[in-house]
Structures are given as structure tokens and as C-alpha cells.
Amino acid sequence: MAKFSPTAAPRALPVSRMRRGATVLLTTLTLSIVIGAPTALAKTPLATGTGGAVATISAAASQSAMTILNGGGNAIDAAVAAAATLGVTDPFSCGIGGGGFMVIYLAKQQRVVTIDSREMAPAAFTPAVFLQDGKPIDFDSAVASGAAVGVPGTVRGWHEALSRYGSRSFRQVLAPAIRTARQGFTVNETFNRLTTENEIKFRQFAGASALYLSGGKALPVGTVIRNPGMARAYSEIAARGTAAFYGGPMAQAIVDAVQRPPMVGGATVRAGQMRLADLANYEARIRQPVHSTYRGYDLYGMAEPSSGGMAVAEALNILEGYDLKAMARPQVEHLYVEASRLAFADRNAYLGDPEYVEAPVAGLLDKAYAAQRRALIDVNQAATRASAGDPYLFQDDQSVPLRPAAARPPRQESAHTTHFTVSDKDGNIVSYTFTIESWGGSGIVVPGYGFLLNNEMTDFDFSGPHPNVPEAGKRPRSSMAPTIALKNGKPAFTIGSPGGATIITTVLQTIVNHVDLGMPMNEAIDAPRISERNGAASSVEPGFAASAQGQALARMGHRWDAEAEEIGAANALVFHADGSVTAVSESRRHGGGAALVQRTGH
Ligand code: GLU
């Protein structure tokens, strides 16, 4: 079996050093590869220098990106290398069994393009797929099922990225990940905690139990997990490209696992109806980014089927009408929460797969529409749940008959995905969020290939009428918000995060912290998060309620869930006027991330 336990705990930098270090020499670390044992890589959340840069939540993934950059690959090549490695070391958050969204800045053309590799509903899907006797089925049993699995888009997305904008082959960029899958990675506290939280799901499934549990329990910290199946899957893609994944034995294994999920003992789950033709027919989409402006920045975000770019843009358009720089932090945070509430009311009512539903995009992005929404905000008092507005009045063609359903409470959305960002010496940039939806996706591991299948279909609204109801061939609405910001035509920063619908608020709050409150990006990311998604109450992180701004917000009538939880895991790059770059990852959340630059110092 693919696990050996336990070995020495991985080396980690003391937190005090991690938080202090402004310039870190990680790129000069030479790795002593001991055959048969994984190398414990140090992590640092902050690095400034020149040349290319990368920030991911995984030391091994950041190192893979750096290996490709140092070998002359560009940011797009390095992004695929990092993503493939994240699929190994963060297999519950992302991987080839899922999908995602990549925002790319092409320096030479000065263009931003995006690649949508979102999972697609199989052709057998109907709007009633998650209904029983006309009622939505229980969310957890929908998640752990073949029915939840959408046609995976990640490999097709990587192919589009490499073949259109990259300079390296699958074989070259997958090599570091194949090595990591073979040599293994060491279970850390975060991995152990999150596996523990999902033991019940994983216990039902043969593959997940064998790879990630021992005696039905999460593998202890220090265990080395090797994944020869995933190494095989990557090797086949390296040899034959997308054909290895979307046809042939691997496609057959995916379809079999969806139709007859391999279970432990007598456990049963709903089967799915994915067929070989669904895989063969899958296409990634090259889409125009959502473009908006905020205080002199040009922001490029992800368009539908993600709601990320639109919701962030609408909320910032609302906030732009206030002189936030002149305000105290609690006042700024109050307005940020209120703007988010209004943007979410619209996002919940209107957005979905643009190939199925025509959303009033121009109206939602209109500054005059934002002004109308802003007028609903009480600058001293928290609102209750907001209703969707009428952006059709701000469209060129106002004749569109669709009017929103009454605002609905947001559905349960889980919070496990990964976001990272890479740049290269020529100024190309990638901001990429990808996922298998819930922690551990559907729980189904494809036999022989070691990767988990997504449960992205549970991102659909289970009942309609709604723009986001399940339909054959449709992509469920996402919240992923990989973002690239330019100022005066030059790259300024990138930002993105995992976290389900809290992705939108993490990106928004970090931008406000950085742009309006003037925090350096590492402080903007570190600051305790509050997330308002037009539900019954906001969510906050531990430490927020007791903070000065937390107490001030409570006095303004804000309410949040009693149980505080870590929100998101952001990664960012900041580009400086002198040509240097700062890579920023989390210092604490998700166990801390790994920021690297090609050449340290200025
Ligand atoms: N499925 C979610 C989305 O597309 C992301 C999952 C998560 O971050 O938990 O928005």
C-alpha cells in the first residue's frame, strides 16, 4: 500500500522567523533527494526579489513552479507544474478529478485571458437530479455520491494553457509532480485535522480509505503518503496528453467509478450517469475576463460560470463611492460587509452558466447601478438580508423579461479548494484557483489512478426555477475569484483564495485592506476575516469578535455565527515600480504557505 508511517516530523520554520522574514533565501536551498524518502521543504509566507515568483499553500508545489521557471519555462508552464504538485500534496482540495479557473496576463500582448476548466454536468443530467419526491435531497448524501461528479476539466484546462500560452510539454511540467507522488509527502497537522473531519465520508469509499485512512482513522502527523496511482495517471498524461485522460483506460476507470462507486463493505451511495462520451466531449473555454476599475486599478477577474469576478467588482463599485481612506477601520469594515451583502443578493439571484442563462452582466457592472445599490446602505447600522436589485434598468437592452426570484438564503457551500499565483521574468502572470469542491470531493478515488473525483455538481441549486439549476452539459455556478490588478497599464498585484462563497469576501476584504487601508499585502492577508454573504449572519475568524473593530461592528448591529472558523487561504503577488516582486502566502492559515522568488534581494 502507498503509505509508510511514521517518519520524522517535517522541518518547519519557527513561526517567529516566518513572520519576520522579508527576504528569504529559499530558492537557493539545494534539495538533497534521498531516494525513497520525501524531502521536508521549509515554508515561508513572504519573499521579495526579482525574476519570477510564486505563492502557493504547498512548499512542494512552489518548488515545482520554481524548478520550471529556473529551467526557462514561463509562468504558464510553472503554473501547471505547481497545480499538478498541489494535486499530490493537497489531494483533498484539488486535482485532475476536478476543475477550476485560470486568469493569465500575457506581458507581450498586454492582454488578460481566462481559461474556464469548470466541471460540466453529464448529458444524462436533469433539473431533478438532486430531488426526491420533489424535495431536495440531504446535502451530505448528495456530496458523497457518483451523482455529484461532474466531467473533470482540469487536464483540458492545463492543455489549453500549455498549448496556447506555455512553452513546455506536459512531460516537462508534470515531472516534478510525478516525483512527489512517487517519493511521497508527509502528513502535517492541517492535513491530519482535515482528514479527521472527513473520516465518515472516506470510510465508505474503498480508495479513499486505503490511501488516506488507517483502521478507519486519519493517518497520524508524520506519516509519509506515496501515491503510485497518481504518478501513473500523470505519467500517462505526460506520454499521451489529453487523450490519456478523456479516452482510453483512464476514462473508462472514471466512468466505472462514477456509475458504480467502489465502496467499503455494504455501504451504498447514489450512482452517477457519466458516460465515455461526456469525457470525450469536454471542452475548456477561453473566456473574456470580467474587467472593472477601482480607485485607479484595472481589475481582471473570472467571468461566469464563476460569480467571483462579478461579485467582487459589484461590491468594489459600491465601495468606490465612499472616501474609505479617511475613515476609521471599523467604519470601513462595516461598509465592506454591507457592500458584500448587496453584491451577494444579486449574485445569488442572477448568475449561472452563461451558455444557459443570460445574466444582466453590463447592468451589474455599471457604476450607476452600484450607486443605486449604495444608496441602500446605512452608514451607521447593519442591514438585514438584502434583496436583489434591478440591473436591467442599466442594460442597453432593457427588454429582457427575466426578473429575479425573491432573494434566497445562500445554500450550504463548502470551503476547500486551492488558489495560487505565479509570475515569470518576462512579466507573464497566472492567478489560478482550482478545486474538487468539498474537502475530498465526492470521496470516490479512481481505482488504479489515485485521484479523487469532484462533487462539483452540488454547486448547483438543487431546486428551481433558478439560473443555477442542474441541466445536462451545464457548469455549476462557482465563487472562485482569481484576480489580477493592473495600474497604469502595468501589473500591480494578484489575489485569490479558496473557501467556497467566502472566496469572494476574502478577495474583496484583502483588496480593501491593501488599497484602502494601506496595509502591505502580507498584513492585508493576515488580518482577521469577516465574511457576509447575505445570509442570517456573517462568519468570522477566531480573534475577530474580540478585536476593536469586531466590538465596534457589534455595536452597529452586525451579527456573526458563534463558532469562529478559519476563512480561506490566500496567495498573492505584488509588483513594485523598481521591477521587483513580492510573493505573499498565508503565515498561519492552512498551516502556512510557501512564497518564493527566483532571485532574492533587489
Ligand atoms: N466549489 C466551490 C466553487 O466553485 C469551491 C469550493 C470551495 O472553495 O470550497 O465556488
XYZ file of C-alpha atoms and ligand atoms in Angstrom:
612
model
C 0.000 0.000 0.000
C 1.078 3.540 -0.559
C 1.757 4.656 2.954
C 4.545 4.307 5.460
C 4.279 5.621 8.929
C 5.530 7.413 10.791
C 8.762 9.142 9.884
C 10.418 12.116 11.495
C 8.176 15.154 11.574
C 8.913 17.613 8.783
C 11.161 20.529 9.497
C 9.323 23.782 9.801
C 10.482 27.322 10.309
C 9.592 28.714 13.733
C 6.612 30.995 13.363
C 8.550 33.973 14.711
C 11.055 33.680 11.869
C 8.381 33.060 9.292
C 6.580 36.238 10.169
C 9.682 38.380 10.350
C 11.477 37.294 7.225
C 11.066 39.846 4.468
C 13.627 38.339 2.148
C 14.115 34.655 2.261
C 16.726 32.570 0.591
C 14.568 29.559 -0.063
C 15.269 29.458 -3.746
C 18.915 28.805 -3.036
C 18.175 25.748 -0.899
C 19.591 22.739 -2.597
C 17.440 19.737 -2.076
C 19.176 16.578 -1.063
C 16.954 13.936 -2.553
C 17.206 10.727 -0.600
C 15.687 8.051 -2.770
C 12.695 6.559 -1.052
C 12.179 9.390 1.423
C 10.418 12.688 0.805
C 12.346 15.863 1.446
C 10.785 18.112 4.036
C 10.725 21.581 2.495
C 10.779 24.665 4.647
C 7.946 27.135 4.157
C 7.969 30.880 4.303
C 4.999 33.103 3.575
C 6.874 36.119 2.238
C 9.647 36.617 -0.318
C 10.799 39.665 -2.255
C 13.165 39.680 -5.212
C 13.387 39.764 -8.963
C 12.674 37.370 -11.802
C 9.755 35.001 -11.412
C 7.762 34.493 -8.215
C 5.297 32.007 -6.840
C 2.976 31.729 -3.839
C 1.104 28.501 -3.097
C -0.080 26.768 0.045
C 2.334 23.871 -0.540
C 6.130 24.023 -0.277
C 6.493 21.215 -2.809
C 4.193 22.972 -5.299
C 6.045 26.284 -5.021
C 9.301 24.413 -5.507
C 7.918 22.703 -8.632
C 6.993 26.079 -10.113
C 10.466 27.387 -9.324
C 12.116 24.361 -10.946
C 10.243 25.092 -14.175
C 10.996 28.841 -14.040
C 14.680 28.173 -13.352
C 14.743 25.828 -16.332
C 13.487 28.633 -18.588
C 9.782 27.823 -18.547
C 7.268 30.660 -18.364
C 4.592 31.414 -15.748
C 2.025 29.268 -17.542
C 4.341 26.234 -17.568
C 5.200 26.840 -13.923
C 1.523 27.140 -13.014
C 0.708 23.729 -14.448
C 3.718 22.248 -12.624
C 2.575 23.773 -9.325
C -1.023 22.690 -9.882
C -0.018 19.112 -10.597
C 2.072 19.025 -7.434
C -0.775 20.512 -5.396
C -2.857 17.613 -6.709
C -0.432 15.325 -4.893
C 0.193 17.226 -1.654
C -3.319 18.751 -1.319
C -5.322 15.947 -2.922
C -8.484 16.788 -0.963
C -8.567 20.376 -2.276
C -7.796 19.994 -5.952
C -6.529 17.752 -8.704
C -7.206 16.216 -12.086
C -10.537 14.891 -10.828
C -11.913 18.442 -10.684
C -11.892 21.825 -12.400
C -11.032 25.471 -11.984
C -10.376 28.914 -13.405
C -7.100 30.403 -14.574
C -6.583 34.129 -15.181
C -3.490 34.838 -17.269
C -1.740 38.124 -18.016
C 0.295 37.918 -21.217
C 3.023 40.524 -20.924
C 3.945 40.843 -24.582
C 0.396 41.309 -25.792
C -0.636 43.167 -22.615
C -3.785 41.077 -22.574
C -5.661 39.180 -19.926
C -7.263 35.891 -20.906
C -9.026 33.335 -18.755
C -9.437 29.603 -19.061
C -12.601 28.016 -17.707
C -11.986 24.349 -16.907
C -15.070 24.086 -14.718
C -16.661 20.652 -14.427
C -19.652 20.019 -16.665
C -22.854 18.112 -15.947
C -23.031 14.794 -17.834
C -25.523 14.591 -20.712
C -27.853 12.456 -18.576
C -28.366 15.285 -16.037
C -31.819 16.743 -15.430
C -33.038 19.550 -13.153
C -34.444 16.857 -10.834
C -31.166 15.043 -10.290
C -30.903 16.105 -6.636
C -34.624 15.880 -5.861
C -36.567 13.066 -4.287
C -40.357 13.290 -4.228
C -39.923 16.855 -5.431
C -37.784 17.825 -2.426
C -34.012 18.493 -2.344
C -32.091 15.517 -1.003
C -29.852 15.788 2.028
C -26.690 17.751 1.116
C -24.136 15.368 2.635
C -25.528 12.345 0.853
C -25.556 14.306 -2.389
C -21.864 15.153 -1.892
C -20.696 11.574 -1.292
C -22.131 10.106 -4.478
C -21.479 9.324 -8.108
C -24.284 11.725 -8.989
C -22.244 14.661 -7.634
C -19.347 14.066 -10.012
C -19.049 16.482 -12.914
C -16.936 15.831 -16.004
C -13.454 16.877 -14.841
C -12.000 19.862 -16.679
C -8.561 20.322 -15.162
C -6.489 18.310 -17.643
C -8.186 20.012 -20.609
C -7.556 23.384 -18.941
C -3.868 22.614 -18.468
C -3.668 21.543 -22.094
C -5.222 24.803 -23.312
C -2.878 26.810 -21.091
C 0.255 24.974 -22.221
C -0.568 24.737 -25.897
C -1.769 28.335 -26.294
C 0.446 30.244 -23.877
C 3.080 27.882 -22.499
C 6.486 26.844 -23.770
C 6.868 23.395 -22.225
C 5.276 19.994 -22.791
C 3.111 18.005 -20.417
C 6.068 15.691 -19.966
C 8.292 18.521 -18.732
C 5.826 20.227 -16.410
C 4.419 17.055 -14.863
C 7.863 15.659 -13.987
C 8.154 17.347 -10.559
C 4.662 16.202 -9.534
C 5.348 12.641 -10.658
C 8.459 12.701 -8.460
C 6.476 13.999 -5.491
C 3.759 11.364 -5.958
C 6.381 8.612 -6.042
C 8.542 9.869 -3.184
C 5.607 10.888 -1.051
C 4.713 13.788 1.176
C 4.499 13.999 4.926
C 1.168 14.383 6.716
C 1.149 17.663 8.647
C -1.267 18.866 11.298
C -3.611 20.580 8.858
C -3.824 17.514 6.636
C -4.438 15.308 9.663
C -7.144 17.610 11.083
C -8.999 17.920 7.809
C -8.850 14.175 7.174
C -10.207 13.590 10.677
C -13.156 15.867 9.904
C -13.902 13.721 6.846
C -13.372 10.249 8.264
C -17.064 9.406 7.987
C -17.127 10.185 4.271
C -13.827 8.496 3.478
C -14.667 5.328 5.446
C -17.425 4.482 2.979
C -15.137 4.508 -0.053
C -12.564 1.805 -0.796
C -9.933 4.010 -2.469
C -10.062 6.893 -0.009
C -9.884 4.510 2.965
C -6.890 2.686 1.539
C -4.954 5.839 0.636
C -5.823 8.216 3.432
C -7.078 6.253 6.471
C -5.635 3.541 8.637
C -8.141 1.442 10.601
C -10.813 3.997 9.660
C -8.842 6.871 11.239
C -6.885 9.748 9.726
C -3.196 8.982 9.201
C -1.097 10.446 12.006
C 1.112 13.511 11.582
C 4.468 12.432 10.192
C 3.107 9.626 8.018
C 4.534 9.599 4.511
C 1.873 9.182 1.838
C 3.007 7.899 -1.535
C 0.605 7.768 -4.428
C 1.851 5.493 -7.219
C -1.601 5.591 -8.828
C -1.458 9.350 -9.259
C 2.124 9.060 -10.553
C 0.767 6.629 -13.135
C -2.098 8.940 -14.122
C 0.321 11.873 -14.579
C 2.795 9.663 -16.474
C 0.092 8.617 -18.919
C -0.919 12.249 -19.464
C 2.774 13.148 -19.891
C 3.053 10.496 -22.585
C -0.252 10.921 -24.446
C -1.656 14.295 -23.427
C -5.394 14.852 -23.007
C -6.181 11.662 -24.939
C -4.895 9.657 -21.955
C -7.457 11.253 -19.660
C -10.501 11.858 -21.863
C -10.385 8.460 -23.593
C -8.914 5.011 -23.131
C -8.472 3.097 -19.876
C -8.353 6.115 -17.568
C -11.628 7.494 -18.955
C -13.167 4.043 -18.589
C -11.970 3.853 -14.974
C -13.518 7.278 -14.248
C -16.853 6.309 -15.793
C -16.910 2.980 -13.938
C -16.148 4.691 -10.621
C -18.980 7.205 -11.160
C -21.501 4.581 -12.238
C -20.505 2.023 -9.586
C -18.603 3.821 -6.820
C -16.153 1.361 -5.189
C -17.416 1.084 -1.621
C -16.254 -0.485 1.635
C -18.388 -3.403 2.859
C -22.091 -2.870 2.338
C -22.045 0.934 2.097
C -24.147 2.332 -0.748
C -24.319 5.755 -2.353
C -26.181 7.192 -5.323
C -24.617 6.259 -8.631
C -23.902 8.795 -11.359
C -24.586 8.522 -15.058
C -21.400 9.803 -16.628
C -20.503 8.137 -19.935
C -17.368 7.975 -22.061
C -18.907 10.467 -24.480
C -19.184 13.036 -21.678
C -15.439 12.881 -21.179
C -14.655 12.816 -24.897
C -16.867 15.874 -25.466
C -15.498 18.037 -22.667
C -14.020 21.382 -23.720
C -12.368 24.075 -21.662
C -13.488 27.598 -22.570
C -11.310 30.596 -23.256
C -13.323 33.492 -21.845
C -13.051 37.237 -21.611
C -12.257 38.287 -18.059
C -14.604 40.477 -16.042
C -12.992 43.907 -16.230
C -13.750 46.561 -13.653
C -11.982 49.560 -12.185
C -11.368 50.507 -8.592
C -9.541 53.648 -7.479
C -7.201 53.707 -10.445
C -6.703 49.956 -10.661
C -7.917 47.827 -13.549
C -9.173 44.567 -12.094
C -9.450 41.416 -14.169
C -11.483 38.601 -12.636
C -13.248 35.419 -13.591
C -16.462 35.655 -15.559
C -19.416 33.277 -15.356
C -19.897 30.456 -14.702
C -17.956 31.818 -11.750
C -19.696 34.549 -9.837
C -16.323 35.567 -8.382
C -15.307 38.341 -10.757
C -18.782 39.864 -10.939
C -19.464 39.889 -7.196
C -16.063 41.347 -6.308
C -16.496 44.034 -8.994
C -20.015 44.997 -7.899
C -19.026 45.265 -4.239
C -15.981 47.397 -5.088
C -18.102 49.631 -7.331
C -20.389 50.180 -4.340
C -17.441 50.916 -2.047
C -15.823 53.306 -4.513
C -18.419 55.934 -3.624
C -17.047 56.286 -0.084
C -13.861 58.008 0.983
C -12.667 54.926 2.805
C -9.130 56.259 3.274
C -10.489 58.975 5.522
C -12.433 56.554 7.703
C -11.566 54.514 10.788
C -11.119 50.786 10.244
C -14.423 49.665 11.858
C -16.322 52.074 9.614
C -14.522 50.722 6.548
C -15.267 47.155 7.582
C -18.929 47.995 8.155
C -19.214 49.342 4.620
C -17.284 46.375 3.213
C -19.743 43.992 4.892
C -22.768 45.938 3.627
C -21.431 46.139 0.069
C -20.787 42.410 0.124
C -24.332 41.730 1.335
C -25.794 43.644 -1.616
C -23.457 42.073 -4.168
C -24.337 38.615 -2.883
C -28.067 39.313 -3.197
C -27.503 39.932 -6.905
C -25.030 37.097 -7.341
C -27.473 34.662 -5.736
C -30.358 35.837 -7.913
C -28.852 36.213 -11.378
C -25.663 34.323 -12.070
C -25.128 30.904 -13.617
C -23.617 29.243 -16.649
C -23.637 31.930 -19.385
C -24.252 29.296 -22.052
C -27.626 28.556 -20.407
C -28.678 31.777 -18.711
C -28.339 35.342 -19.847
C -27.415 37.381 -16.788
C -27.590 41.193 -16.806
C -23.815 41.457 -16.735
C -23.495 45.004 -18.068
C -26.092 46.271 -15.603
C -24.496 44.529 -12.648
C -21.118 46.068 -13.502
C -22.480 49.561 -14.160
C -21.188 52.282 -11.808
C -24.614 53.958 -11.826
C -26.221 50.689 -10.754
C -23.657 50.486 -7.941
C -24.679 53.997 -6.865
C -28.300 52.865 -6.645
C -27.255 49.902 -4.515
C -25.021 52.133 -2.356
C -27.985 54.332 -1.515
C -29.480 51.372 0.371
C -26.624 51.310 2.879
C -26.999 52.890 6.305
C -23.516 54.110 7.183
C -24.148 53.549 10.889
C -26.256 50.439 11.070
C -26.063 46.865 9.784
C -28.852 45.865 7.410
C -30.822 42.657 7.487
C -30.953 40.383 4.468
C -30.821 42.332 1.198
C -32.998 41.829 -1.885
C -31.619 41.619 -5.383
C -31.658 44.882 -7.320
C -32.829 45.569 -10.869
C -29.729 45.785 -13.037
C -31.852 45.503 -16.212
C -32.523 49.206 -15.942
C -28.808 49.719 -16.546
C -28.521 47.416 -19.551
C -28.547 48.809 -23.087
C -31.394 46.474 -23.898
C -33.878 46.752 -21.077
C -36.416 44.469 -22.639
C -35.086 41.264 -21.088
C -38.084 39.833 -19.294
C -36.364 37.830 -16.569
C -36.863 39.249 -13.114
C -35.178 37.714 -10.105
C -36.854 35.323 -7.759
C -37.127 36.621 -4.203
C -33.711 36.625 -2.531
C -32.953 33.176 -1.205
C -30.660 32.282 1.637
C -27.350 31.050 0.332
C -27.036 27.329 0.084
C -24.507 25.412 2.073
C -21.169 25.691 0.293
C -18.035 24.075 1.489
C -14.659 25.633 1.737
C -11.923 23.526 0.285
C -10.083 24.445 -2.835
C -6.690 25.894 -3.540
C -5.518 29.138 -5.054
C -2.019 30.073 -6.149
C -0.189 32.565 -8.327
C 2.990 32.587 -10.422
C 4.868 35.183 -12.485
C 7.927 34.927 -14.683
C 10.885 37.169 -15.537
C 9.130 38.396 -18.696
C 6.146 39.638 -16.738
C 3.603 36.930 -17.565
C 1.316 36.185 -14.637
C -1.062 33.384 -13.677
C -3.704 33.553 -10.955
C -5.306 30.128 -10.689
C -7.975 28.659 -8.403
C -8.922 25.016 -8.781
C -10.865 22.508 -6.784
C -12.686 19.236 -6.376
C -15.364 21.177 -4.387
C -15.776 19.690 -0.871
C -12.799 18.511 1.167
C -12.073 15.187 -0.518
C -14.626 15.848 -3.271
C -17.141 13.047 -3.695
C -14.848 10.677 -1.742
C -14.502 8.454 -4.816
C -10.900 7.629 -5.797
C -10.498 6.362 -9.364
C -9.156 2.806 -8.968
C -5.600 2.417 -10.208
C -5.117 6.160 -10.713
C -5.078 7.537 -7.155
C -7.069 10.761 -7.674
C -10.329 11.842 -6.108
C -13.346 12.736 -8.200
C -15.068 16.051 -7.575
C -18.531 16.676 -6.194
C -18.864 19.937 -8.140
C -22.451 19.172 -9.207
C -23.575 20.023 -5.666
C -22.681 23.639 -6.512
C -25.935 23.682 -8.485
C -29.043 24.878 -6.683
C -30.959 21.672 -6.035
C -34.363 23.139 -6.896
C -35.598 25.760 -9.309
C -36.608 27.812 -11.012
C -33.174 29.362 -10.693
C -30.361 30.310 -13.103
C -28.213 27.717 -11.360
C -30.422 24.609 -11.533
C -28.811 21.399 -12.833
C -29.071 20.828 -16.599
C -27.314 18.488 -19.000
C -23.990 19.906 -20.161
C -24.185 22.882 -17.809
C -21.445 24.140 -15.478
C -22.481 24.947 -11.918
C -22.027 28.491 -10.664
C -18.748 28.973 -8.825
C -17.371 31.561 -6.436
C -13.759 31.228 -7.468
C -12.175 34.643 -7.922
C -8.621 34.538 -9.217
C -7.801 38.204 -9.796
C -5.083 40.242 -11.485
C -4.886 44.012 -10.897
C -3.110 46.466 -13.183
C -2.329 50.116 -12.532
C -1.469 52.489 -15.380
C -1.306 49.508 -17.680
C 1.255 47.640 -15.557
C 0.737 44.640 -13.256
C 0.121 45.784 -9.668
C -0.975 42.706 -7.730
C -2.740 39.354 -7.890
C -5.010 37.844 -5.276
C -7.219 34.805 -4.828
C -8.291 32.268 -2.230
C -10.177 29.034 -1.652
C -13.223 28.950 0.605
C -16.455 28.370 -1.345
C -18.549 31.531 -1.330
C -16.154 33.090 1.207
C -13.640 33.269 -1.662
C -15.458 36.387 -2.826
C -15.283 38.065 0.577
C -11.655 37.098 1.188
C -10.617 38.607 -2.137
C -12.753 41.679 -1.501
C -11.565 42.206 2.073
C -7.922 41.763 1.099
C -8.259 44.331 -1.700
C -9.908 46.804 0.691
C -7.215 46.167 3.315
C -4.467 46.706 0.767
C -5.856 49.511 -1.375
C -7.973 51.465 1.098
C -6.487 50.715 4.498
C -2.981 50.880 3.049
C -1.798 47.585 4.505
C 1.143 45.828 2.886
C -0.169 42.665 1.216
C 1.095 40.340 3.956
C -0.811 42.342 6.592
C -3.848 42.567 4.315
C -3.852 38.763 4.111
C -3.074 38.199 7.809
C -5.892 40.463 9.076
C -8.776 38.549 10.714
C -11.559 37.941 8.201
C -15.266 38.606 8.339
C -17.476 37.243 5.572
C -21.008 38.436 4.776
C -22.892 36.518 2.095
C -26.425 37.817 2.619
C -27.283 35.017 4.999
C -28.682 35.069 8.514
C -25.317 36.072 9.993
C -21.756 36.784 8.904
C -18.895 34.362 9.543
C -15.800 35.479 11.392
C -12.411 34.067 12.184
C -11.170 33.352 15.689
C -9.996 36.610 17.210
C -12.287 38.815 15.170
C -15.100 39.176 17.711
C -12.748 40.377 20.456
C -10.875 42.816 18.215
C -11.551 46.544 18.423
C -13.248 46.543 15.039
C -15.224 43.426 15.972
C -16.616 45.161 19.003
C -17.379 48.295 17.008
C -19.184 46.255 14.352
C -21.253 44.505 17.022
C -22.363 47.930 18.249
C -23.500 48.732 14.698
C -25.752 45.692 14.780
C -23.601 43.139 12.983
C -24.138 39.515 13.953
C -21.987 36.510 13.233
C -22.026 32.776 13.775
C -20.988 31.830 17.294
C -18.468 29.352 16.009
C -15.479 31.169 14.538
C -13.638 29.389 11.744
C -10.546 29.914 9.639
C -11.652 31.510 6.348
C -9.750 30.927 3.105
C -6.054 30.589 2.309
C -4.978 33.473 0.100
C -1.936 33.781 -2.126
C -0.793 36.984 -3.777
C 1.928 38.715 -5.751
C 2.734 42.422 -5.568
C 4.690 44.073 -8.378
C 6.829 47.060 -7.435
C 7.821 50.080 -9.520
C 11.501 49.087 -9.442
C 10.724 45.798 -11.179
C 10.918 43.654 -8.051
C 8.122 41.416 -6.890
C 6.847 40.244 -3.500
C 5.230 36.827 -3.193
C 2.841 36.522 -0.252
C 1.201 33.457 1.215
C -0.564 32.711 4.473
C 1.545 32.850 7.626
C -0.844 30.698 9.697
C -3.990 29.606 7.862
C -3.982 26.109 6.389
C -0.623 25.527 8.099
C 1.037 28.429 6.273
C 2.079 28.739 2.644
C 5.226 28.930 0.577
C 6.325 32.122 -1.200
C 9.415 32.023 -3.410
C 11.155 34.400 -5.797
C 13.706 33.485 -8.424
C 16.358 35.918 -7.222
C 16.205 37.284 -3.719
C 17.004 40.866 -2.860
C 16.538 43.870 -5.118
N -16.993 24.634 -5.468
C -16.632 25.921 -4.989
C -16.764 26.953 -6.057
O -16.590 26.669 -7.185
C -15.250 25.981 -4.486
C -15.102 25.038 -3.377
C -14.510 25.639 -2.192
O -13.740 26.586 -2.254
O -14.806 25.102 -1.152
O -17.015 28.055 -5.792
